[in-house]
Amino acid sequence: MNSTTIRNRLVEFGESKSHTENFVSAPQDSRRSSLKGCSTVNLSFRDRKASGKKFAMLTAYDYPMARLLDESGVDFVLVGDSLGMVVLGYPDTTSVTMEHMVHHCRAVVRGVKSAFVVADLPIGSVDTPELAVQNAMRLYEAGAHGVKLEGGVSRCREIAAIVEAGIPVMGHIGMLPQLVLVEGGYRVKGKTPTEAGQLCADAVAVEKAGAFAVVMELVRKEVARKITAAITIPTIGIGSGPDCDGQVLVIHDLVGLFPWFTPKFAIPRAQVASSIREAVRTFVQDTKVADGLTMEQNVLTEPPGANPTPISPSEPNPATLQKPHSSLPADATAARAASAASFLQSTRTYSTKAHDQSVDFQKAPGRNEALSKGGMAIHSVAAS
Ligand code: KIV
């Protein structure tokens, strides 16, 4: 895809997608006449910063989490390369590849209707401006609305090139996780006047290169406050104090889904790992040692009348029948298979496609509704 097409798509996206409606204060016509979709996005985020409204950003790496975040009102969903640690089990982000990012980005995008999706450019993907544009396009084509890349002064050529190609860029300064092996650990930045000066220069360079916002990771809170006041694009802090224009967290840290390590600055608001362990222990217990009552409920059969040709215990289930059963006339088998198929269909008319489809997973008479309202009844093994 060339940059003109990308620009056109951005303008289109600015007009039709609700995530920009949240931010864009410029009238439609000025958006339409904007030379680049990027400048439109940029303008809207600056306006929002100027209005004093804060930004909430969380990471997601798959469809259900992305959808939950979107439904809960986050402004940005970040497909972060923290994926390497909290999903793929690597010790840091330095093993994450473009293939990983594209794969997870696609899943996240399917779950998001309103938020602005930002995808990380992983280590090694932005070493030259050309490579940076090429890889940013891959993420853009995977459905991200913008990309994020680590580095300030050292990366402003790459940021400018991506912005020039029409893709919105979020910068990332302060502690840079992709440099953890070089730096030998994660430590707070901006403790010395030299470091604080370098961080300010980084923030200004990122802004000048055309980024629409900048993440500040582990920046001393006084320095983060000064930078936030000094630039016009929003600062999104992580471990950088309360004075940034917004906050970002790795979702696993927020909901207690990675119990083996939680950064000091993250306050878990839920204990999902404990809930999962409890549910799994209960299942294991039910399966292995309980008297069988709970497990008996794990069987679905139709309610009376749902199937005009009830299946007797001695006959095979036509829903799973691949070939006509030899003891039944072919047309009777076909009728039963069709009836079973239609029954199954009526309980599965959900779509896992993007939820702007007319049939919505949650609204369709699918799983939960059918189970609880008698589209299906739950019988014990003995009764079926
Ligand atoms: O990869 C990530 O999750 C991030 C956030 C920590 C900002 O970059």
Coordinates of C-alpha atoms and ligand atoms in Angstrom, one line a residue:
M1 CA 0.0 0.0 0.0
N2 CA 1.5 3.4 -0.9
S3 CA 1.3 6.4 1.3
T4 CA -1.4 8.1 -0.7
T5 CA -3.7 5.1 -0.1
I6 CA -2.8 5.2 3.6
R7 CA -3.6 8.9 3.8
N8 CA -6.9 8.3 2.1
R9 CA -7.7 5.5 4.5
L10 CA -6.8 7.7 7.4
V11 CA -9.1 10.4 6.3
E12 CA -11.8 7.8 5.8
F13 CA -11.1 6.4 9.2
G14 CA -11.3 10.0 10.7
E15 CA -14.7 10.3 9.2
S16 CA -16.3 7.0 10.0
K17 CA -14.7 5.5 13.1
S18 CA -16.1 6.4 16.5
H19 CA -12.7 6.5 18.2
T20 CA -11.8 9.7 16.4
E21 CA -15.2 11.2 17.1
N22 CA -14.2 11.1 20.8
F23 CA -11.3 13.3 20.1
V24 CA -11.8 15.3 17.0
S25 CA -13.0 18.8 17.7
A26 CA -12.3 20.2 14.3
P27 CA -15.3 20.3 12.0
Q28 CA -15.8 17.4 9.4
D29 CA -14.8 19.7 6.5
S30 CA -11.5 20.7 7.8
R31 CA -10.8 17.0 8.5
R32 CA -11.7 16.2 4.9
S33 CA -9.5 18.9 3.6
S34 CA -6.6 17.9 5.9
L35 CA -3.6 16.8 3.8
K36 CA -2.8 14.0 6.1
G37 CA -5.0 11.8 8.3
C38 CA -2.1 12.0 10.8
S39 CA -2.4 15.7 11.3
T40 CA -6.1 15.3 12.0
V41 CA -5.4 12.7 14.7
N42 CA -2.6 14.8 16.0
L43 CA -4.8 17.9 16.3
S44 CA -7.6 16.1 18.1
F45 CA -5.3 14.6 20.7
R46 CA -3.6 18.0 21.3
D47 CA -7.0 19.6 21.7
R48 CA -8.0 17.0 24.2
K49 CA -4.8 17.6 26.2
A50 CA -5.5 21.3 26.1
S51 CA -9.0 20.7 27.5
G52 CA -7.5 18.9 30.5
K53 CA -9.2 15.6 30.0
K54 CA -7.0 12.6 30.9
F55 CA -6.3 9.6 28.6
A56 CA -6.6 6.0 29.8
M57 CA -4.6 3.4 27.9
L58 CA -4.2 -0.4 28.7
T59 CA -2.6 -3.2 26.8
A60 CA -4.4 -6.1 25.2
Y61 CA -3.0 -8.9 23.1
D62 CA -6.1 -10.9 22.1
Y63 CA -9.8 -10.5 21.1
P64 CA -11.6 -11.0 24.4
M65 CA -9.4 -8.7 26.4
A66 CA -9.5 -6.0 23.7
R67 CA -13.2 -6.2 23.6
L68 CA -13.5 -6.0 27.4
L69 CA -11.2 -2.9 27.5
D70 CA -13.1 -1.3 24.7
E71 CA -16.5 -1.9 26.3
S72 CA -15.1 -0.4 29.5
G73 CA -14.2 2.9 28.0
V74 CA -10.4 3.0 27.5
D75 CA -9.2 5.7 25.0
F76 CA -6.2 3.7 23.7
V77 CA -5.7 -0.1 23.4
L78 CA -2.0 -0.8 23.2
V79 CA -0.8 -4.0 21.6
G80 CA 2.4 -3.7 23.5
D81 CA 5.5 -5.7 23.0
S82 CA 5.2 -6.6 26.7
L83 CA 3.3 -9.4 24.9
G84 CA 6.7 -11.1 25.0
M85 CA 6.7 -11.3 28.7
V86 CA 3.1 -11.6 29.8
V87 CA 1.8 -13.7 27.0
L88 CA 4.7 -15.5 25.3
G89 CA 6.7 -16.2 28.5
Y90 CA 10.0 -14.6 27.5
P91 CA 12.0 -12.8 30.2
D92 CA 11.8 -9.4 28.4
T93 CA 10.6 -7.8 25.2
T94 CA 13.8 -8.4 23.2
S95 CA 12.5 -11.7 21.5
V96 CA 9.3 -10.1 20.1
T97 CA 9.1 -10.1 16.3
M98 CA 7.0 -8.3 13.7
E99 CA 5.2 -11.6 13.1
H100 CA 4.2 -11.8 16.8
M101 CA 3.0 -8.2 16.7
V102 CA 1.0 -8.5 13.5
H103 CA -0.7 -11.7 14.7
H104 CA -1.8 -10.2 18.0
C105 CA -2.7 -6.9 16.5
R106 CA -5.2 -8.6 14.2
A107 CA -6.8 -10.3 17.1
V108 CA -7.0 -7.1 19.1
V109 CA -8.5 -5.0 16.3
R110 CA -11.3 -7.5 15.9
G111 CA -12.4 -6.8 19.5
V112 CA -12.2 -3.0 19.3
K113 CA -15.1 -0.8 18.2
S114 CA -14.3 2.6 19.8
A115 CA -10.8 2.9 21.2
F116 CA -7.8 4.0 19.2
V117 CA -5.5 0.9 18.7
V118 CA -1.8 1.5 18.9
A119 CA 0.6 -1.3 18.1
D120 CA 4.3 -1.5 19.2
L121 CA 7.1 -1.7 16.7
P122 CA 9.3 -4.3 18.2
I123 CA 13.1 -4.4 18.6
G124 CA 15.0 -4.3 15.3
S125 CA 11.9 -3.1 13.3
V126 CA 12.8 0.6 13.1
D127 CA 16.6 0.5 12.5
T128 CA 16.3 2.8 9.4
P129 CA 13.5 5.2 8.3
E130 CA 12.7 2.9 5.3
L131 CA 12.4 -0.2 7.5
A132 CA 10.4 1.7 10.1
V133 CA 7.9 2.8 7.4
Q134 CA 7.7 -0.7 6.0
N135 CA 7.0 -2.3 9.4
A136 CA 4.6 0.5 10.5
M137 CA 2.6 -0.2 7.3
R138 CA 2.4 -3.9 8.2
L139 CA 0.9 -3.0 11.6
Y140 CA -1.4 -0.4 10.0
E141 CA -2.6 -3.0 7.5
A142 CA -3.2 -5.4 10.4
G143 CA -5.7 -2.8 11.6
A144 CA -3.8 -0.7 14.1
H145 CA -4.7 3.0 14.0
G146 CA -1.3 4.0 15.0
V147 CA 2.1 2.7 16.0
K148 CA 4.4 3.2 18.9
L149 CA 8.2 3.1 18.9
E150 CA 10.9 3.5 21.6
G151 CA 13.4 6.3 21.4
G152 CA 13.6 10.1 21.5
V153 CA 16.3 12.1 19.7
S154 CA 17.8 8.9 18.4
R155 CA 14.6 7.9 16.6
C156 CA 13.2 11.2 15.3
R157 CA 14.1 10.4 11.7
E158 CA 12.1 7.2 11.8
I159 CA 9.2 8.8 13.5
A160 CA 9.1 11.6 10.9
A161 CA 9.3 9.1 8.1
I162 CA 6.3 7.1 9.4
V163 CA 4.3 10.2 10.0
E164 CA 5.2 11.4 6.5
A165 CA 3.8 8.1 5.2
G166 CA 0.5 8.9 6.9
I167 CA 0.6 6.7 9.9
P168 CA 0.1 8.2 13.4
V169 CA 3.0 7.6 15.8
M170 CA 3.1 7.5 19.5
G171 CA 6.7 8.0 20.9
H172 CA 8.1 6.2 24.0
I173 CA 10.9 7.8 26.1
G174 CA 12.4 7.3 29.6
M175 CA 13.1 3.6 30.5
L176 CA 13.1 1.8 27.2
P177 CA 12.4 -1.9 27.7
Q178 CA 14.0 -2.9 24.4
L179 CA 17.3 -1.7 25.8
V180 CA 17.1 -3.6 29.0
L181 CA 19.9 -6.0 28.1
V182 CA 22.2 -3.1 27.2
E183 CA 21.3 -1.1 30.3
G184 CA 21.3 -4.1 32.6
G185 CA 17.9 -3.6 34.2
Y186 CA 14.9 -1.4 34.6
R187 CA 15.6 1.8 36.5
V188 CA 14.0 5.2 37.0
K189 CA 15.2 7.9 34.6
G190 CA 15.7 11.6 35.2
K191 CA 17.4 11.4 38.6
T192 CA 20.3 13.6 37.6
P193 CA 20.1 17.1 35.9
T194 CA 21.9 15.6 32.8
E195 CA 19.4 12.8 32.5
A196 CA 16.4 15.2 33.1
G197 CA 17.8 17.5 30.3
Q198 CA 18.1 14.5 28.0
L199 CA 14.6 13.4 28.6
C200 CA 13.3 16.9 27.9
A201 CA 15.2 16.9 24.6
D202 CA 13.8 13.5 23.8
A203 CA 10.2 14.7 24.4
V204 CA 10.7 17.8 22.3
A205 CA 12.3 15.8 19.5
V206 CA 9.4 13.3 19.4
E207 CA 6.9 16.1 19.3
K208 CA 8.8 17.9 16.5
A209 CA 9.0 14.7 14.5
G210 CA 5.2 14.7 14.4
A211 CA 4.2 12.1 17.1
F212 CA 0.7 12.6 18.4
A213 CA 1.5 11.5 21.9
V214 CA 4.4 10.1 23.9
V215 CA 4.7 7.4 26.6
M216 CA 7.0 8.2 29.5
E217 CA 8.2 5.1 31.3
L218 CA 9.7 5.2 34.7
V219 CA 10.5 8.9 34.6
R220 CA 10.9 10.8 37.9
K221 CA 7.6 12.4 38.6
E222 CA 8.9 16.0 38.8
V223 CA 10.6 15.6 35.4
A224 CA 7.5 14.0 34.0
R225 CA 5.4 17.0 35.2
K226 CA 7.8 19.5 33.6
I227 CA 7.8 17.7 30.3
T228 CA 4.0 17.4 30.3
A229 CA 3.8 21.2 30.8
A230 CA 6.5 21.9 28.1
I231 CA 5.0 20.0 25.1
T232 CA 1.7 20.2 23.4
I233 CA 1.1 16.5 22.7
P234 CA -0.2 14.3 25.4
T235 CA 2.2 12.4 27.7
I236 CA 1.1 9.0 28.8
G237 CA 2.9 7.9 32.0
I238 CA 3.8 4.5 33.3
G239 CA 5.5 4.6 36.7
S240 CA 6.0 8.3 36.1
G241 CA 3.6 9.9 38.6
P242 CA 0.2 11.4 38.4
D243 CA 0.9 14.6 36.5
C244 CA 1.1 13.1 33.0
D245 CA -1.8 13.7 30.6
G246 CA -2.8 10.0 30.8
Q247 CA -1.8 6.7 32.3
V248 CA -1.0 3.3 30.8
L249 CA -0.6 -0.1 32.4
V250 CA 0.0 -3.6 31.3
I251 CA -3.5 -5.2 31.7
H252 CA -2.1 -8.2 33.5
D253 CA -0.7 -5.9 36.2
L254 CA -4.0 -4.1 36.6
V255 CA -6.1 -7.3 37.0
G256 CA -3.6 -9.6 38.7
L257 CA -3.2 -11.9 35.8
F258 CA 0.6 -12.3 36.1
P259 CA 1.0 -13.1 39.8
W260 CA 4.7 -14.0 39.5
F261 CA 5.7 -10.4 39.1
T262 CA 4.0 -7.1 39.5
P263 CA 5.9 -3.8 39.1
K264 CA 5.9 -1.6 42.2
F265 CA 4.0 1.2 40.6
A266 CA 1.0 -1.0 39.5
I267 CA -1.9 -1.4 41.9
P268 CA -3.8 -4.5 41.0
R269 CA -7.6 -3.8 41.0
A270 CA -8.6 -7.5 40.6
Q271 CA -7.1 -10.9 41.4
V272 CA -7.8 -12.8 38.2
A273 CA -5.0 -15.3 38.6
S274 CA -6.5 -16.4 42.0
S275 CA -10.0 -16.7 40.4
I276 CA -8.7 -18.9 37.6
R277 CA -6.8 -21.1 40.0
E278 CA -9.9 -21.5 42.2
A279 CA -12.1 -22.4 39.2
V280 CA -9.5 -24.8 37.8
R281 CA -9.1 -26.5 41.2
T282 CA -12.9 -26.9 41.4
F283 CA -13.0 -28.4 38.0
V284 CA -10.1 -30.8 38.8
Q285 CA -11.8 -31.7 42.0
D286 CA -15.2 -32.3 40.3
T287 CA -13.6 -34.4 37.5
K288 CA -11.4 -36.5 39.7
V289 CA -13.0 -37.0 43.0
A290 CA -16.6 -35.6 43.3
D291 CA -19.6 -37.9 43.3
G292 CA -20.2 -37.0 39.7
L293 CA -23.3 -34.7 40.2
T294 CA -21.6 -31.6 39.0
M295 CA -20.1 -33.3 36.0
E296 CA -23.4 -34.8 35.0
Q297 CA -24.7 -31.4 34.4
N298 CA -22.1 -31.0 31.7
V299 CA -24.3 -32.6 29.1
L300 CA -26.6 -30.8 26.7
T301 CA -29.8 -32.2 25.3
E302 CA -32.8 -30.6 23.6
P303 CA -35.9 -29.6 25.5
P304 CA -39.0 -31.6 24.8
G305 CA -40.4 -30.7 21.3
A306 CA -37.2 -29.1 20.1
N307 CA -36.4 -32.0 17.9
P308 CA -39.3 -33.6 16.0
T309 CA -37.5 -36.9 15.9
P310 CA -36.2 -37.6 19.4
I311 CA -33.1 -39.7 19.6
S312 CA -33.4 -43.0 21.5
P313 CA -30.5 -43.9 23.8
S314 CA -29.6 -46.8 21.4
E315 CA -29.3 -44.6 18.3
P316 CA -26.3 -42.5 17.4
N317 CA -26.6 -38.8 17.6
P318 CA -27.3 -37.5 14.1
A319 CA -25.6 -34.2 14.9
T320 CA -22.3 -36.1 14.9
L321 CA -23.3 -38.5 12.2
Q322 CA -21.0 -38.4 9.2
K323 CA -22.4 -41.2 7.1
P324 CA -26.0 -42.6 7.0
H325 CA -26.5 -45.2 9.8
S326 CA -27.0 -48.6 8.3
S327 CA -30.0 -49.5 10.5
L328 CA -32.0 -46.4 9.3
P329 CA -33.5 -45.6 5.9
A330 CA -31.3 -43.0 4.3
D331 CA -34.0 -40.3 4.1
A332 CA -34.9 -40.7 7.8
T333 CA -31.3 -40.3 8.7
A334 CA -31.0 -37.2 6.5
A335 CA -34.1 -35.8 8.1
R336 CA -32.7 -36.3 11.6
A337 CA -29.3 -35.0 10.6
A338 CA -31.0 -31.9 9.2
S339 CA -33.1 -31.4 12.2
A340 CA -30.1 -31.8 14.5
A341 CA -28.1 -29.5 12.4
S342 CA -30.9 -26.8 12.5
F343 CA -31.1 -27.3 16.3
L344 CA -27.4 -26.8 16.6
Q345 CA -27.5 -23.8 14.3
S346 CA -30.2 -22.2 16.4
T347 CA -28.0 -22.4 19.4
R348 CA -24.9 -21.2 17.6
T349 CA -26.0 -18.2 15.6
Y350 CA -23.3 -16.0 16.8
S351 CA -20.5 -14.4 14.9
T352 CA -17.0 -14.1 16.1
K353 CA -16.4 -11.4 13.4
A354 CA -16.0 -7.8 14.3
H355 CA -19.0 -6.9 16.5
D356 CA -20.3 -4.2 14.2
Q357 CA -21.9 -7.1 12.4
S358 CA -25.6 -7.3 12.5
V359 CA -25.6 -10.6 14.5
D360 CA -23.8 -10.0 17.7
F361 CA -22.3 -12.8 19.7
Q362 CA -23.8 -11.6 22.9
K363 CA -27.2 -10.7 21.5
A364 CA -27.7 -13.8 19.4
P365 CA -29.7 -16.7 21.0
G366 CA -26.4 -18.4 21.5
R367 CA -24.6 -20.1 24.4
N368 CA -25.7 -18.4 27.6
E369 CA -29.1 -17.4 26.7
A370 CA -30.0 -20.7 25.2
L371 CA -28.6 -22.5 28.2
S372 CA -30.5 -20.4 30.7
K373 CA -33.8 -19.8 28.9
G374 CA -34.5 -23.2 27.6
G375 CA -33.4 -23.0 24.0
M376 CA -31.7 -26.1 25.4
A377 CA -32.3 -27.8 28.7
I378 CA -29.6 -29.2 30.8
H379 CA -30.2 -32.9 31.7
S380 CA -28.2 -35.3 33.6
V381 CA -26.6 -38.2 31.9
A382 CA -29.2 -40.5 33.4
A383 CA -32.1 -38.6 31.9
S384 CA -30.7 -38.5 28.3
Ligands
KIV1 O1 4.8 -2.9 25.7 C1 4.1 -2.3 26.5 O2 3.2 -2.8 27.2 C2 4.5 -0.9 26.7 C3 3.8 -0.2 27.9 C4 4.5 -0.6 29.1 C5 3.9 1.3 27.7 O3 5.2 -0.3 25.9

